[in-house]
mmCIF file of C-alpha atoms in Angstrom:
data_model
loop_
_atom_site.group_PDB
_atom_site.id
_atom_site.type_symbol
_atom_site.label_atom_id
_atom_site.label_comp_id
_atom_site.label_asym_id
_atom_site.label_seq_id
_atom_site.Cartn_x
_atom_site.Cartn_y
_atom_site.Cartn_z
ATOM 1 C CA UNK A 1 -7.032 -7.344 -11.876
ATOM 2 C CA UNK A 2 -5.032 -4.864 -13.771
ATOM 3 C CA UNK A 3 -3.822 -3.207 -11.123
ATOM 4 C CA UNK A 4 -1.790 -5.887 -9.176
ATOM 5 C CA UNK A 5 0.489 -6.506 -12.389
ATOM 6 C CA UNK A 6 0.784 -2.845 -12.832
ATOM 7 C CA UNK A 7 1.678 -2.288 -9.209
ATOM 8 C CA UNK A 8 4.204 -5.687 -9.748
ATOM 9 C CA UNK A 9 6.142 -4.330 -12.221
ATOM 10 C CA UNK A 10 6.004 -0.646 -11.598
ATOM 11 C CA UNK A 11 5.710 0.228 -8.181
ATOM 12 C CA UNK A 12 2.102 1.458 -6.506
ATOM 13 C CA UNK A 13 2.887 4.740 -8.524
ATOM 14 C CA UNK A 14 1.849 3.292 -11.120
ATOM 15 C CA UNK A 15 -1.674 2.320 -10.117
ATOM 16 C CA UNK A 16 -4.019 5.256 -10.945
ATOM 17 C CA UNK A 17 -5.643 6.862 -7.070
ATOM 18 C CA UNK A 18 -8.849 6.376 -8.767
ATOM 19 C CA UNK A 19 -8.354 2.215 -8.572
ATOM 20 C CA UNK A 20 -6.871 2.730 -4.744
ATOM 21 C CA UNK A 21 -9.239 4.917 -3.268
ATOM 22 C CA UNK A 22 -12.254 2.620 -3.326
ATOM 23 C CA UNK A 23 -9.813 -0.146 -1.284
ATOM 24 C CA UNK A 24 -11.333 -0.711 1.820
ATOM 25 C CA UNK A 25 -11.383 -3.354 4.631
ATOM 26 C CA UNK A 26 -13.416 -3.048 7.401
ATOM 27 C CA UNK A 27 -12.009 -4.776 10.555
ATOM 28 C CA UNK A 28 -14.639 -6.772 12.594
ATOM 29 C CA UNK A 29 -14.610 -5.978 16.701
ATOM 30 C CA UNK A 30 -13.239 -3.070 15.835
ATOM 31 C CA UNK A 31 -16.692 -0.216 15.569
ATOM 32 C CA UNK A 32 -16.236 1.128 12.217
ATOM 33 C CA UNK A 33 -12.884 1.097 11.302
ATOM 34 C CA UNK A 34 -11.464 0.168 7.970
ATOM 35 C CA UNK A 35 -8.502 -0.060 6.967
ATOM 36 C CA UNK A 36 -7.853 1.802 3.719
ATOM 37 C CA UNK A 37 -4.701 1.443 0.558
ATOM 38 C CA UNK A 38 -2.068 3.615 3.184
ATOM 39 C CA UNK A 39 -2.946 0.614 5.863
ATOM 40 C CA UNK A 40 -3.395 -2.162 3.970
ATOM 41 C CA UNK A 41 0.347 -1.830 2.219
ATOM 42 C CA UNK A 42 1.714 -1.362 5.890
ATOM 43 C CA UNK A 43 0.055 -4.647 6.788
ATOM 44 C CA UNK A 44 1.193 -6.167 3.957
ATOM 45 C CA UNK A 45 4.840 -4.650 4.253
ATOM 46 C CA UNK A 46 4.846 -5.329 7.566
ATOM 47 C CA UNK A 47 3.475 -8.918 7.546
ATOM 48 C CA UNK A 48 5.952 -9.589 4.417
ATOM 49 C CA UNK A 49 9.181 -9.276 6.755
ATOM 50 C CA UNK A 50 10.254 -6.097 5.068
ATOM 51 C CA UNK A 51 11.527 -2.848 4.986
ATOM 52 C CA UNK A 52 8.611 -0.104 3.508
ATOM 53 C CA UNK A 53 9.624 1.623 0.787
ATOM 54 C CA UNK A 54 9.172 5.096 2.432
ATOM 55 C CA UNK A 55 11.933 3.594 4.861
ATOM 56 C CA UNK A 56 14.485 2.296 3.008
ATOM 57 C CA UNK A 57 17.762 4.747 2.493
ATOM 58 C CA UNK A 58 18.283 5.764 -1.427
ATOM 59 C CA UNK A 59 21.696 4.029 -2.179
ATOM 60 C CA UNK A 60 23.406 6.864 -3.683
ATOM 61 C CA UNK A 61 22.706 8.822 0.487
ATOM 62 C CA UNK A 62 25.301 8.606 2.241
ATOM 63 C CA UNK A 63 23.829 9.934 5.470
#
């Protein structure tokens, strides 16, 4: 529970690998995949409507 208001407020950089790494969803019909903390944020990025924040331009860019 920690980690989601850590993650909230400061960004996923904030939440320690050792709480990620264990993250793991394992997708039914599909043999043994499982989706892991990389996958599950693009899901949720992409499911959200929203730019990722390894896509989105720094401000102060200007190309």
């Amino acid at each position: 529970m920690t980690g989601a208001p850590a993650g909230a407020v400061h960004g996923i950089e904030a939440v320690p690998e050792r709480w990620t790494a264990p993250l793991h969803v394992p997708l039914p019909g599909f043999g043994d995949r499982v989706l892991r903390c990389p996958e599950l944020t693009a899901l949720a990025v992409a499911l959200a409507g929203t730019p990722s924040v390894d896509s989105r331009q720094d401000p102060a860019d200007d190309g």
